[in-house]
């Protein structure tokens, strides 16, 4: 599960996690929107010392307006994984992302889930971040990684 396009560092990291073992990926892209509160994102930005980012949180497209950029980010990420030699498919998930994650894990008979996000300190503190919530839902190990910046 991702929330922004994978960087080349992200791709290298996830494709080499298990050494030379070939991995295939089902990528779920969670666009910005109703799932993440603007205030919480602004607090996270402030905690990271990113004052300009905190001020811009209200200007970011959300909900339905974020779908187009999420689809583009997903396609870029899938192509990067394929270029690295992995099989990769995916989809944008706007509603009930944890339910969708559970069904993908079951359908694909996945060995693990990787949640690749920016740090979300407030949500993590209260165990409301995607990885913490997924651990209680999917029935396989959940690895939380912090995405690289571009």
XYZ file of N, CA and C in Angstrom:
450
model
N 0.859 -1.167 0.000
C 0.000 0.000 0.000
C 0.901 1.224 0.000
N 0.630 2.129 -0.931
C 1.419 3.351 -1.033
C 0.483 4.553 -1.059
N 1.058 5.739 -0.815
C 0.268 6.959 -0.885
C 0.915 8.013 -1.773
N 2.060 7.679 -2.365
C 2.703 8.565 -3.327
C 3.547 7.702 -4.257
N 3.984 8.243 -5.393
C 4.749 7.409 -6.333
C 6.031 6.884 -5.702
N 6.399 5.676 -6.087
C 7.645 5.095 -5.598
C 8.833 5.797 -6.241
N 9.829 6.116 -5.456
C 11.077 6.652 -5.993
C 11.955 5.481 -6.419
N 13.040 5.764 -7.108
C 13.956 4.689 -7.504
C 14.536 4.002 -6.274
N 14.756 4.758 -5.196
C 15.256 4.158 -3.956
C 14.222 3.224 -3.335
N 12.952 3.629 -3.379
C 11.879 2.776 -2.858
C 11.813 1.460 -3.634
N 11.880 1.574 -4.963
C 11.803 0.385 -5.816
C 12.964 -0.558 -5.525
N 14.159 -0.003 -5.440
C 15.322 -0.849 -5.149
C 15.169 -1.524 -3.789
N 14.691 -0.780 -2.825
C 14.548 -1.320 -1.472
C 13.538 -2.471 -1.428
N 12.344 -2.258 -1.984
C 11.319 -3.304 -1.879
C 11.621 -4.508 -2.761
N 12.306 -4.305 -3.886
C 12.598 -5.436 -4.761
C 13.788 -6.255 -4.281
N 14.551 -5.734 -3.337
C 15.700 -6.474 -2.811
C 15.525 -6.905 -1.355
N 14.354 -6.709 -0.803
C 14.103 -7.071 0.598
C 14.403 -8.534 0.893
N 14.132 -9.393 -0.059
C 14.308 -10.828 0.150
C 15.439 -11.380 -0.701
N 16.475 -10.580 -0.864
C 17.647 -11.019 -1.617
C 17.328 -11.269 -3.076
N 17.767 -12.411 -3.574
C 17.585 -12.747 -4.980
C 16.222 -13.373 -5.280
N 15.436 -13.594 -4.262
C 14.118 -14.197 -4.449
C 13.235 -13.278 -5.301
N 12.621 -13.851 -6.336
C 11.749 -13.072 -7.216
C 10.459 -12.714 -6.483
N 10.049 -11.467 -6.564
C 8.831 -11.017 -5.891
C 7.868 -10.432 -6.910
N 6.602 -10.610 -6.650
C 5.587 -9.937 -7.454
C 4.791 -9.040 -6.511
N 4.257 -7.966 -7.057
C 3.611 -6.947 -6.237
C 2.199 -6.665 -6.715
N 1.294 -6.507 -5.773
C -0.030 -5.951 -6.011
C -0.033 -4.639 -5.244
N -0.025 -3.539 -5.969
C 0.120 -2.224 -5.358
C -1.249 -1.568 -5.217
N -1.559 -1.165 -4.009
C -2.768 -0.395 -3.755
C -2.363 1.037 -3.463
N -2.863 1.951 -4.268
C -2.556 3.371 -4.119
C -3.697 4.031 -3.365
N -3.376 4.607 -2.232
C -4.356 5.310 -1.417
C -4.196 6.803 -1.671
N -5.104 7.418 -2.449
C -4.964 8.856 -2.707
C -5.271 9.680 -1.465
N -4.812 10.910 -1.500
C -5.152 11.822 -0.414
C -6.642 12.026 -0.428
N -7.189 12.249 0.717
C -8.625 12.482 0.745
C -9.208 12.271 2.107
N -10.396 11.755 2.120
C -11.135 11.632 3.363
C -10.454 10.744 4.381
N -9.579 9.835 3.950
C -8.924 8.917 4.872
C -7.873 9.623 5.737
N -7.354 10.715 5.274
C -6.310 11.417 6.034
C -6.785 12.831 6.345
N -6.738 13.218 7.573
C -7.201 14.521 8.006
C -6.153 15.594 7.747
N -6.582 16.721 7.208
C -5.680 17.823 6.883
C -4.926 18.284 8.124
N -5.604 18.401 9.246
C -4.966 18.865 10.477
C -3.864 17.906 10.915
N -4.129 16.597 10.856
C -3.102 15.626 11.239
C -1.887 15.711 10.327
N -2.119 15.887 9.031
C -0.985 16.017 8.103
C -0.188 17.280 8.401
N -0.875 18.362 8.721
C -0.176 19.604 9.041
C 0.655 19.451 10.314
N 0.123 18.768 11.320
C 0.875 18.527 12.555
C 2.110 17.684 12.262
N 1.955 16.653 11.416
C 3.104 15.834 11.021
C 4.164 16.680 10.333
N 3.728 17.567 9.445
C 4.675 18.450 8.758
C 5.419 19.331 9.752
N 4.689 19.867 10.711
C 5.331 20.708 11.722
C 6.330 19.898 12.552
N 5.971 18.677 12.904
C 6.868 17.821 13.681
C 8.156 17.528 12.927
N 8.072 17.479 11.604
C 9.252 17.221 10.772
C 10.013 18.512 10.442
N 9.485 19.658 10.915
C 10.138 20.932 10.635
C 9.865 21.459 9.243
N 8.817 20.959 8.609
C 8.475 21.367 7.243
C 7.338 22.378 7.301
N 7.682 23.624 7.662
C 6.675 24.656 7.860
C 5.936 25.006 6.576
N 6.637 25.060 5.461
C 5.991 25.395 4.186
C 4.987 24.323 3.793
N 5.331 23.066 4.028
C 4.413 21.968 3.711
C 3.159 22.066 4.573
N 3.315 22.395 5.839
C 2.158 22.505 6.735
C 1.198 23.586 6.245
N 1.735 24.690 5.768
C 0.903 25.782 5.273
C 0.171 25.413 3.987
N 0.739 24.493 3.201
C 0.137 24.115 1.918
C -0.858 22.974 2.012
N -1.028 22.362 3.160
C -1.891 21.187 3.281
C -3.303 21.441 2.770
N -3.868 22.573 3.053
C -5.230 22.867 2.618
C -5.367 23.042 1.121
N -4.260 23.294 0.414
C -4.309 23.529 -1.025
C -4.159 22.256 -1.851
N -3.823 21.153 -1.217
C -3.629 19.887 -1.941
C -4.975 19.327 -2.379
N -5.043 18.773 -3.610
C -6.304 18.155 -4.037
C -6.632 16.945 -3.173
N -7.910 16.770 -2.894
C -8.339 15.667 -2.049
C -9.553 14.989 -2.661
N -9.862 13.832 -2.113
C -11.057 13.122 -2.535
C -11.055 12.832 -4.024
N -12.158 13.117 -4.671
C -12.316 12.833 -6.104
C -11.305 13.613 -6.951
N -10.929 14.806 -6.509
C -9.961 15.613 -7.258
C -8.563 15.002 -7.240
N -8.302 14.137 -6.275
C -6.978 13.523 -6.160
C -6.873 12.230 -6.974
N -7.974 11.750 -7.517
C -7.986 10.457 -8.231
C -7.043 10.445 -9.430
N -7.077 11.492 -10.248
C -6.244 11.526 -11.458
C -4.755 11.466 -11.120
N -4.329 12.236 -10.147
C -2.911 12.202 -9.773
C -2.544 10.866 -9.139
N -3.487 10.250 -8.421
C -3.234 8.937 -7.826
C -3.063 7.873 -8.908
N -3.882 7.936 -9.951
C -3.761 6.977 -11.054
C -2.421 7.121 -11.758
N -1.986 8.353 -11.976
C -0.684 8.591 -12.601
C 0.443 8.085 -11.704
N 0.365 8.364 -10.413
C 1.388 7.898 -9.469
C 1.452 6.379 -9.442
N 0.307 5.738 -9.511
C 0.267 4.280 -9.530
C 0.934 3.733 -10.786
N 0.612 4.283 -11.938
C 1.206 3.809 -13.196
C 2.722 3.982 -13.200
N 3.206 5.121 -12.702
C 4.648 5.363 -12.611
C 5.295 4.321 -11.704
N 4.658 4.032 -10.593
C 5.189 3.065 -9.631
C 5.200 1.649 -10.202
N 4.126 1.260 -10.866
C 4.059 -0.077 -11.456
C 5.120 -0.248 -12.537
N 5.286 0.763 -13.362
C 6.301 0.677 -14.418
C 7.699 0.590 -13.823
N 7.965 1.322 -12.762
C 9.279 1.258 -12.110
C 9.545 -0.136 -11.546
N 8.539 -0.755 -10.948
C 8.700 -2.117 -10.427
C 8.953 -3.110 -11.565
N 8.241 -2.938 -12.666
C 8.432 -3.822 -13.826
C 9.817 -3.648 -14.427
N 10.273 -2.417 -14.497
C 11.611 -2.155 -15.027
C 12.687 -2.788 -14.160
N 12.379 -2.960 -12.879
C 13.323 -3.599 -11.948
C 13.239 -5.122 -12.026
N 12.375 -5.632 -12.906
C 12.288 -7.075 -13.096
C 11.212 -7.783 -12.302
N 10.320 -7.040 -11.684
C 9.253 -7.649 -10.884
C 7.931 -7.616 -11.640
N 7.075 -8.572 -11.328
C 5.705 -8.506 -11.808
C 4.970 -7.516 -10.911
N 4.133 -6.667 -11.520
C 3.425 -5.674 -10.711
C 2.093 -5.302 -11.356
N 1.056 -5.345 -10.562
C -0.273 -4.878 -10.938
C -0.758 -4.013 -9.789
N -1.817 -3.255 -10.030
C -2.311 -2.435 -8.933
C -3.576 -1.703 -9.268
N -4.047 -0.958 -8.271
C -5.248 -0.158 -8.444
C -5.308 0.946 -7.398
N -6.055 1.977 -7.743
C -6.319 3.063 -6.806
C -7.501 2.629 -5.943
N -7.366 2.820 -4.636
C -8.416 2.416 -3.698
C -8.839 3.646 -2.904
N -10.081 4.052 -3.115
C -10.578 5.236 -2.428
C -11.465 4.901 -1.242
N -12.230 3.828 -1.337
C -13.162 3.479 -0.265
C -12.777 2.154 0.371
N -12.850 2.103 1.672
C -12.588 0.884 2.439
C -11.241 0.247 2.074
N -10.142 1.007 2.174
C -8.846 0.475 1.746
C -8.393 -0.760 2.518
N -8.707 -0.866 3.791
C -8.278 -2.039 4.543
C -9.080 -3.277 4.164
N -10.348 -3.091 3.838
C -11.141 -4.219 3.338
C -10.587 -4.693 2.003
N -10.235 -3.754 1.137
C -9.658 -4.109 -0.162
C -8.317 -4.798 0.032
N -7.495 -4.286 0.936
C -6.201 -4.903 1.219
C -6.393 -6.345 1.675
N -7.334 -6.576 2.547
C -7.610 -7.931 3.028
C -8.005 -8.853 1.881
N -8.871 -8.382 0.993
C -9.297 -9.235 -0.127
C -8.154 -9.492 -1.100
N -7.287 -8.519 -1.319
C -6.121 -8.715 -2.195
C -5.167 -9.732 -1.575
N -4.917 -9.628 -0.281
C -4.049 -10.582 0.413
C -4.604 -11.996 0.265
N -5.907 -12.137 0.462
C -6.538 -13.456 0.356
C -6.495 -13.979 -1.080
N -6.869 -13.139 -2.041
C -6.923 -13.566 -3.447
C -5.547 -13.908 -4.003
N -4.548 -13.115 -3.640
C -3.190 -13.323 -4.160
C -2.393 -14.319 -3.320
N -2.973 -14.747 -2.203
C -2.260 -15.606 -1.262
C -0.900 -14.984 -0.911
N -0.958 -13.720 -0.556
C 0.252 -12.939 -0.266
C 0.969 -13.447 0.977
N 2.289 -13.356 0.935
C 3.113 -13.747 2.077
C 3.260 -12.624 3.088
N 3.198 -11.391 2.602
C 3.346 -10.238 3.492
C 2.759 -9.007 2.834
N 2.569 -7.986 3.648
C 2.104 -6.688 3.186
C 3.195 -5.673 3.501
N 3.462 -4.809 2.539
C 4.388 -3.696 2.764
C 3.570 -2.415 2.698
N 3.635 -1.633 3.748
C 2.998 -0.322 3.770
C 4.126 0.694 3.671
N 4.145 1.437 2.585
C 5.218 2.395 2.309
C 4.619 3.799 2.348
N 4.894 4.530 3.412
C 4.293 5.850 3.599
C 5.316 6.833 4.142
N 4.917 8.084 4.124
C 5.678 9.109 4.838
C 5.383 8.923 6.324
N 6.237 9.430 7.194
C 5.935 9.333 8.627
C 4.650 10.097 8.968
N 3.818 9.498 9.780
C 2.590 10.125 10.263
C 2.598 9.982 11.780
N 3.316 10.878 12.434
C 3.597 10.732 13.855
C 2.355 10.677 14.741
N 1.386 11.522 14.471
C 0.192 11.552 15.312
C -0.574 10.239 15.162
N -0.778 9.807 13.915
C -1.496 8.558 13.677
C -0.730 7.368 14.238
N 0.577 7.365 14.099
C 1.390 6.267 14.617
C 1.318 6.196 16.137
N 1.345 7.353 16.781
C 1.282 7.385 18.240
C 0.019 6.700 18.750
N -1.095 6.929 18.055
C -2.367 6.341 18.460
C -2.667 5.025 17.731
N -1.676 4.503 17.003
C -1.812 3.249 16.251
C -2.985 3.295 15.280
N -3.152 4.447 14.620
C -4.204 4.629 13.627
C -3.612 4.742 12.225
N -2.315 4.509 12.088
C -1.679 4.540 10.776
C -2.056 3.271 10.013
N -1.815 3.259 8.696
C -2.223 2.136 7.854
C -1.603 0.815 8.308
N -0.327 0.829 8.632
C 0.345 -0.422 9.002
C -0.243 -0.995 10.288
N -0.442 -0.179 11.285
C -1.003 -0.664 12.559
C -2.401 -1.229 12.354
N -3.195 -0.538 11.574
C -4.561 -1.005 11.329
C -4.563 -2.269 10.484
N -3.648 -2.365 9.517
C -3.581 -3.549 8.652
C -3.178 -4.790 9.447
N -2.310 -4.627 10.423
C -1.856 -5.773 11.222
C -3.015 -6.516 11.879
N -4.071 -5.799 12.163
C -5.230 -6.408 12.821
C -6.238 -6.968 11.821
N -5.945 -6.802 10.532
C -6.952 -7.138 9.532
C -6.536 -8.231 8.555
N -5.264 -8.263 8.140
C -4.901 -9.051 6.964
C -4.440 -10.477 7.234
N -3.961 -10.793 8.400
C -3.576 -12.158 8.700
C -2.214 -12.590 8.198
N -1.413 -11.664 7.695
C -0.029 -11.951 7.293
C 0.855 -10.857 7.893
N 2.173 -11.066 7.937
C 3.049 -10.016 8.468
C 2.916 -8.712 7.681
N 2.957 -7.595 8.398
C 2.874 -6.266 7.793
C 4.167 -5.541 8.083
N 4.869 -5.155 7.040
C 6.124 -4.427 7.158
C 5.863 -2.961 6.842
N 6.215 -2.098 7.775
C 6.041 -0.662 7.563
C 7.380 -0.056 7.184
N 7.397 0.627 6.043
C 8.608 1.302 5.565
C 8.287 2.762 5.312
N 9.289 3.598 5.544
C 9.113 5.006 5.220
C 9.604 5.270 3.812
N 8.751 5.905 3.022
C 9.078 6.227 1.643
C 10.205 7.251 1.575
N 11.001 7.144 0.529
C 12.055 8.123 0.286
C 11.479 9.363 -0.345
N 12.104 10.491 -0.098
C 11.683 11.739 -0.738
C 12.274 11.792 -2.128
N 11.660 12.604 -2.964
C 12.166 12.707 -4.333
C 13.305 13.668 -4.433
